[in-house]
PDB file of C-alpha atoms in Angstrom:
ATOM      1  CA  UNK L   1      41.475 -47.528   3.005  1.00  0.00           C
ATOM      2  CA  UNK L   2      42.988 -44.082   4.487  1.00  0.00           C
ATOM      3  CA  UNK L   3      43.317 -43.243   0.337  1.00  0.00           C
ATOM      4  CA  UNK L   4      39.710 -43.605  -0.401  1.00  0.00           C
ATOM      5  CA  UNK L   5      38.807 -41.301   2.713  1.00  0.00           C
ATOM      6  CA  UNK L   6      41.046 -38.343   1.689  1.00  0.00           C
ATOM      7  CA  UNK L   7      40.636 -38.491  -1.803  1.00  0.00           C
ATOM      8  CA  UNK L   8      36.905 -38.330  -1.608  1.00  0.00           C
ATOM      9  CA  UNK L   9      36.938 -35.577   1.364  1.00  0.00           C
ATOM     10  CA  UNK L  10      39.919 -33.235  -0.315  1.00  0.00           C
ATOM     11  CA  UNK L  11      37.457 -33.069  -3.179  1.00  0.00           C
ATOM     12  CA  UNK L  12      34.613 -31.790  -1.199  1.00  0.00           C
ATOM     13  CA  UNK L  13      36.692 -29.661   0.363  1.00  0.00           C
ATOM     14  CA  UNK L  14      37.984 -28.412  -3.402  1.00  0.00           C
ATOM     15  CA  UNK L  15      34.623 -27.618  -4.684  1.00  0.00           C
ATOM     16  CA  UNK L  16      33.184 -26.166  -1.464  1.00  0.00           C
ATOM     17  CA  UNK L  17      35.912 -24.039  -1.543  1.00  0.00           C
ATOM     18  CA  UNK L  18      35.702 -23.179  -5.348  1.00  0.00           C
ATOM     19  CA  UNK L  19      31.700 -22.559  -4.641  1.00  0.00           C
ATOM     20  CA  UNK L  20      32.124 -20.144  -1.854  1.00  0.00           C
ATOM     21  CA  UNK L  21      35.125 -18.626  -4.186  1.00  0.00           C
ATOM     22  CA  UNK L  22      32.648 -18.096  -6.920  1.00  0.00           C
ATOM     23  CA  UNK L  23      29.962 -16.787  -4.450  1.00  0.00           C
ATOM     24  CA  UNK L  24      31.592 -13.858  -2.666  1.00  0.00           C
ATOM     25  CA  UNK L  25      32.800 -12.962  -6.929  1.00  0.00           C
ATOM     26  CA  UNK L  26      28.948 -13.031  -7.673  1.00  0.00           C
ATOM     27  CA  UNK L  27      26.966  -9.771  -7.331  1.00  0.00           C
ATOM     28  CA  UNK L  28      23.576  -9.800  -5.939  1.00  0.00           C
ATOM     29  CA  UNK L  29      21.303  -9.493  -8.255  1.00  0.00           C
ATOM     30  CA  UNK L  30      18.210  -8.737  -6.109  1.00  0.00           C
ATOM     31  CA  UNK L  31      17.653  -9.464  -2.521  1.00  0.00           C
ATOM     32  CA  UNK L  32      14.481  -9.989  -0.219  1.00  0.00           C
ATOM     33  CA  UNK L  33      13.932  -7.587   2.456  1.00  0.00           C
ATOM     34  CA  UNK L  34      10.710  -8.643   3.999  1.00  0.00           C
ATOM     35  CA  UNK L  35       8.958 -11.831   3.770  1.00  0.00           C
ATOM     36  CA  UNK L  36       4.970 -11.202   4.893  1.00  0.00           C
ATOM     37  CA  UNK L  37       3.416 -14.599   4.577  1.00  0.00           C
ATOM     38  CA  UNK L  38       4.518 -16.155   2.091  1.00  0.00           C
ATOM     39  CA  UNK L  39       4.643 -12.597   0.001  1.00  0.00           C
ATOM     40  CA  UNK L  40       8.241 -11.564  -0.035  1.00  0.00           C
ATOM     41  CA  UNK L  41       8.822  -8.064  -0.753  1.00  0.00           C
ATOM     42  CA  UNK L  42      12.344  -7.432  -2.814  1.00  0.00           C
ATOM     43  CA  UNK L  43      14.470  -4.554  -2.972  1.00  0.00           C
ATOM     44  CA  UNK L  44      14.100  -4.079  -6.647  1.00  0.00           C
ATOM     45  CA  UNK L  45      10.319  -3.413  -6.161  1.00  0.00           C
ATOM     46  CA  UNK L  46      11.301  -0.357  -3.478  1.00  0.00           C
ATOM     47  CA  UNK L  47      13.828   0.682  -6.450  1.00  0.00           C
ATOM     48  CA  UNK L  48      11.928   0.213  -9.514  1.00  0.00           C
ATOM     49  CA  UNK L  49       9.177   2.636  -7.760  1.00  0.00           C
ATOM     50  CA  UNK L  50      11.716   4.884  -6.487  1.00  0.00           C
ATOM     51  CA  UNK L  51      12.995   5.080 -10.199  1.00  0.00           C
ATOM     52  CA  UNK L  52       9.651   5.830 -11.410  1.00  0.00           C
ATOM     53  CA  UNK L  53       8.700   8.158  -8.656  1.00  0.00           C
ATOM     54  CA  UNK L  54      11.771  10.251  -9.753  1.00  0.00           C
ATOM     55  CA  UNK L  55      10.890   9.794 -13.238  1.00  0.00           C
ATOM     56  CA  UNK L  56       7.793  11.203 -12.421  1.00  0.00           C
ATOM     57  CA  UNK L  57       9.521  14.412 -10.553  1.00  0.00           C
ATOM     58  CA  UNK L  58       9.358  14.022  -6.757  1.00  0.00           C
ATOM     59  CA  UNK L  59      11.721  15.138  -4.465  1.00  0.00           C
ATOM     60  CA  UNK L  60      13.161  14.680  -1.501  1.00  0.00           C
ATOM     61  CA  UNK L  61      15.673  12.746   0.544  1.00  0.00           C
ATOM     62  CA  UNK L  62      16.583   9.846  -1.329  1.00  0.00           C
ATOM     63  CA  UNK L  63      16.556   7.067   2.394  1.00  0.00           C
ATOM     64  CA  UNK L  64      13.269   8.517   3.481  1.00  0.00           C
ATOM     65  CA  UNK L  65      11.949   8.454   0.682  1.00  0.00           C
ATOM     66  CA  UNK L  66      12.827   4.995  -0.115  1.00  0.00           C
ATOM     67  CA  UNK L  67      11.474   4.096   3.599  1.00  0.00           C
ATOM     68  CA  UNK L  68       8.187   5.074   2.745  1.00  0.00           C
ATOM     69  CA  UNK L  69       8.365   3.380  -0.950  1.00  0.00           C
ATOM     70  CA  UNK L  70       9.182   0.247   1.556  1.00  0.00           C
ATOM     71  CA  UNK L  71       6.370   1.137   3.876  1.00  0.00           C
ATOM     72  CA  UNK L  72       3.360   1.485   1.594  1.00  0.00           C
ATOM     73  CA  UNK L  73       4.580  -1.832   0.086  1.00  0.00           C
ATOM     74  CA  UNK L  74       4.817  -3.894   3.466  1.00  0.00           C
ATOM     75  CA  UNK L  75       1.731  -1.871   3.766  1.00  0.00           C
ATOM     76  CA  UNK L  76      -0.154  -3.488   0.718  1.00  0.00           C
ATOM     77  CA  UNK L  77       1.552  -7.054   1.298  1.00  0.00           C
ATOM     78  CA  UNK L  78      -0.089  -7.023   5.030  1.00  0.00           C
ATOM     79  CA  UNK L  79      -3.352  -6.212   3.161  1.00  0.00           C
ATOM     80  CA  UNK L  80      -3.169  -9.190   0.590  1.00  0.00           C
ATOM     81  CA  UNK L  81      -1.880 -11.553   3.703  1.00  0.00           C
ATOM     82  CA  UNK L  82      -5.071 -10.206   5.565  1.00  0.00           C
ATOM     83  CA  UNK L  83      -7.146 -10.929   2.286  1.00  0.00           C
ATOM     84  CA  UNK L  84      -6.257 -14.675   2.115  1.00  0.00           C
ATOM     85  CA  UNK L  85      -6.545 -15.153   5.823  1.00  0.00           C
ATOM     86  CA  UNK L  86     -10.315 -14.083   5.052  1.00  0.00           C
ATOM     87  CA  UNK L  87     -10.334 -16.273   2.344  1.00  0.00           C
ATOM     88  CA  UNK L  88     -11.006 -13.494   0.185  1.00  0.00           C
ATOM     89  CA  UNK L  89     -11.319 -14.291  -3.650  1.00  0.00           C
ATOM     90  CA  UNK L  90     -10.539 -12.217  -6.637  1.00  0.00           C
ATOM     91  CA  UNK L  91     -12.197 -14.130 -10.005  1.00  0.00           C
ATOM     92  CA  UNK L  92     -10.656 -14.181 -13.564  1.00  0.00           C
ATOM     93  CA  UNK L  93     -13.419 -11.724 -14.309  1.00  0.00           C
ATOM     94  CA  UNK L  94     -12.660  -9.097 -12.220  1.00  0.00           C
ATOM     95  CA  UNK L  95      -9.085  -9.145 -13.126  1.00  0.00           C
ATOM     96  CA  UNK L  96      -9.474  -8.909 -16.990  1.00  0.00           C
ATOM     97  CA  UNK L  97     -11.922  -6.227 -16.312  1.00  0.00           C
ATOM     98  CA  UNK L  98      -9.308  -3.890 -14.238  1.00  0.00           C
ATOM     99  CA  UNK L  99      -6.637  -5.142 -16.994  1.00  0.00           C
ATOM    100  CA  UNK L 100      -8.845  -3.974 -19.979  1.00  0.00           C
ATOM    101  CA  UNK L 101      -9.950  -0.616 -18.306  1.00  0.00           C
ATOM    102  CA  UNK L 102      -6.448  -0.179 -17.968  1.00  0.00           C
ATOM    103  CA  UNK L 103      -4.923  -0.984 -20.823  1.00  0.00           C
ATOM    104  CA  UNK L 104      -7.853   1.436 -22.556  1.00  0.00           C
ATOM    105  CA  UNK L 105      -6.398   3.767 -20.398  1.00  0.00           C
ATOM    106  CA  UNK L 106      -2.505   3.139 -21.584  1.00  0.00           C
ATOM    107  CA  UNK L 107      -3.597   2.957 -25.226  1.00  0.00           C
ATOM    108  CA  UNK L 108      -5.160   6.605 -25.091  1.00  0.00           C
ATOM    109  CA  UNK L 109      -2.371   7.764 -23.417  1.00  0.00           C
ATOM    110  CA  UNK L 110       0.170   6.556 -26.055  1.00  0.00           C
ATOM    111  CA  UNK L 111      -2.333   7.352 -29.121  1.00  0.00           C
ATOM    112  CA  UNK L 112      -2.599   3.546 -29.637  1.00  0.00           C
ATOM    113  CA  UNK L 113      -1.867  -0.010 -29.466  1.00  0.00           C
ATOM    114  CA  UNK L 114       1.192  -0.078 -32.046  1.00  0.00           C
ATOM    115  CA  UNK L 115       2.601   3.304 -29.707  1.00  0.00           C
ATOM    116  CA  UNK L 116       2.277   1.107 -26.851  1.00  0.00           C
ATOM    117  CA  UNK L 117       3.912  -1.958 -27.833  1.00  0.00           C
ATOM    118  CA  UNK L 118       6.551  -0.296 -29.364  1.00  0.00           C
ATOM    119  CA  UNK L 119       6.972   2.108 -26.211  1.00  0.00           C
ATOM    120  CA  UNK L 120       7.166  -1.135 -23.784  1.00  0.00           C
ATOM    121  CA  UNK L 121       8.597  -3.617 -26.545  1.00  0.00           C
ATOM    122  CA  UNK L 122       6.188  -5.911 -26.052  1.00  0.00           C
ATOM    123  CA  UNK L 123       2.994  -6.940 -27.618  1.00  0.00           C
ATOM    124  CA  UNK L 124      -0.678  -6.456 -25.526  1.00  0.00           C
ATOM    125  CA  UNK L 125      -0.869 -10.054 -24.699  1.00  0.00           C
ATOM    126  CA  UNK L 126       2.544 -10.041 -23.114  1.00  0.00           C
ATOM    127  CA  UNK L 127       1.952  -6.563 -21.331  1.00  0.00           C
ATOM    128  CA  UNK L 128      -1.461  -8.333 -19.828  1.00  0.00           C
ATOM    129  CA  UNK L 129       0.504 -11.408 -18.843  1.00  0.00           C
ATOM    130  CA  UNK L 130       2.587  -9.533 -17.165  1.00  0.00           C
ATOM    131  CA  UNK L 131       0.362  -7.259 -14.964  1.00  0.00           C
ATOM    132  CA  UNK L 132      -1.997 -10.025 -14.432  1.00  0.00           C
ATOM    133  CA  UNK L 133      -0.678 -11.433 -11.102  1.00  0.00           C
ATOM    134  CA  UNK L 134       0.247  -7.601  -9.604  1.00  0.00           C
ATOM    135  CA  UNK L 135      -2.987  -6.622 -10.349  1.00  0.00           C
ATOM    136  CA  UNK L 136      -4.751  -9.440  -8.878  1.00  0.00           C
ATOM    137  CA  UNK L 137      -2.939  -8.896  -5.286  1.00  0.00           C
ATOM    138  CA  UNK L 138      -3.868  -5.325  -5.610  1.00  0.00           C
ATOM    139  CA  UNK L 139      -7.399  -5.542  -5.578  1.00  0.00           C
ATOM    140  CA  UNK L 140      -7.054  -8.549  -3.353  1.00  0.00           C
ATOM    141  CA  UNK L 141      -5.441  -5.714  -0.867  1.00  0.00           C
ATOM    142  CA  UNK L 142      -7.990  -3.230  -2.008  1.00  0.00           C
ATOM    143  CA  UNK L 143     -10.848  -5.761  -0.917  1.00  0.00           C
ATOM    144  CA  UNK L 144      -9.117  -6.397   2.519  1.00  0.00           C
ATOM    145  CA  UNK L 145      -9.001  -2.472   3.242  1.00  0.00           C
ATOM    146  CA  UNK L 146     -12.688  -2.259   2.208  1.00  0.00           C
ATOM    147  CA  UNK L 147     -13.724  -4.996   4.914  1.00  0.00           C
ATOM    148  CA  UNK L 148     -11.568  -3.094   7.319  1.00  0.00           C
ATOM    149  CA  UNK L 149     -12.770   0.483   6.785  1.00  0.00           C
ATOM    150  CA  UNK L 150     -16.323  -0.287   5.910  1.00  0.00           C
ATOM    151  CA  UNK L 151     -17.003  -1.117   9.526  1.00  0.00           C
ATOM    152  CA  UNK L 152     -15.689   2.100  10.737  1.00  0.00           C
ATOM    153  CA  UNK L 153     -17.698   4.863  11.427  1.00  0.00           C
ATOM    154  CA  UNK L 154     -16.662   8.454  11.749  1.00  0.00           C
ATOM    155  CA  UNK L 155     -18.086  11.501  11.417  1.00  0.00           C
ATOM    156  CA  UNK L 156     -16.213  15.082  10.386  1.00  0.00           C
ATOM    157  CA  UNK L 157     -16.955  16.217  13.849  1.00  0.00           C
ATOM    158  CA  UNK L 158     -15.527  13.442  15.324  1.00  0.00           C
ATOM    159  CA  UNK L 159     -12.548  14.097  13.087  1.00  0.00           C
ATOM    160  CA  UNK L 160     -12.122  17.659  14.168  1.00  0.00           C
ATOM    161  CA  UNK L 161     -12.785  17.015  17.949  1.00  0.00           C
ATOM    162  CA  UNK L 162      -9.929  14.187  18.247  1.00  0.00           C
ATOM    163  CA  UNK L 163      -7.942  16.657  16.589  1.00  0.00           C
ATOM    164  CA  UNK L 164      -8.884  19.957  18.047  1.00  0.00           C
ATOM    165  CA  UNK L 165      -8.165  17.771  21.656  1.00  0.00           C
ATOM    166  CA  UNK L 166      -4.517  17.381  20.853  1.00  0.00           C
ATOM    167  CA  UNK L 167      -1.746  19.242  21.979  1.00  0.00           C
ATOM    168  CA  UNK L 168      -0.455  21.381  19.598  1.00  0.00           C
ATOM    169  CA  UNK L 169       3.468  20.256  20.210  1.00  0.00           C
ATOM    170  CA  UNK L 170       2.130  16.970  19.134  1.00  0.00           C
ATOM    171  CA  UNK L 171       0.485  17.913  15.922  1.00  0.00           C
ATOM    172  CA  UNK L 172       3.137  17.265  12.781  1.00  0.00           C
ATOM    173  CA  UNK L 173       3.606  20.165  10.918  1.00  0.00           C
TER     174      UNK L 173
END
């Protein structure tokens, strides 16, 4: 009887121990950072802009700058959260429009569609399939800032009083 109790529980202790082994040898391969509804945001989206952003040519210190990568995409996650809260809808339509005006876009830019799928290594239909869903949230977020601004109301005046009224240790340089 005591046999088939300590057989059973050595093993579990074997693998459990050969599982956590073979967990603190594995490297993480992404992580998630923030979780905003059900939209988490991972740290290889702050560093895949950051890449690009450097690709691009900016400048600056490498944290804050990855702070406000972070920012403007907790930013845009809030926004989509906001959107289905609303019950905001984006349709097929709208999507494939933004995709094709787009991809118009990338194909002039490269000279054409054969520059383009070679450039990305993939064909159109798997560059669309790809952006699809991205896009989508971002003019889901786009359509939750519009219903948020378009009921505010300010004039330039307004602007430059609120301004002019601060104190000027408190004004960012």
């Amino acid at each position: 009887m005591i046999k088939r109790l300590v057989i059973p529980a050595l093993l579990i202790l074997f693998l459990g121990s050969v599982i956590q082994t073979n967990a603190q040898n594995e490297k993480v391969i992404d992580e998630i950072v923030a979780l905003v509804g059900s939209h988490p945001i991972y740290w290889s989206d702050v560093e895949a802009q950051y890449a690009q952003a450097i690709a691009q040519g900016a400048k600056g210190d490498p944290f804050a700058f990855r702070c406000e990568i972070f920012e403007n995409i907790l930013f845009q996650k809030l926004l989509v959260y906001q959107a289905e809260i609303d019950s905001l809808v984006v349709s097929d339509e709208q999507v494939d429009s933004e995709l094709d005006r787009r991809l118009r876009y990338y194909i002039q830019q490269f000279g054409s569609k054969e520059k383009l799928e070679e450039f990305y290594d993939k064909s159109i239909d798997e560059f669309k399939n790809e952006l699809r869903e991205p896009l989508r949230l971002e003019i889901l977020s786009q359509q939750a800032q519009g219903q948020i601004v378009d009921k505010v109301k300010i004039t330039p005046n307004e602007t430059k009083d609120y301004f002019n009224s601060l104190s000027k240790d408190s004004i960012p340089v």
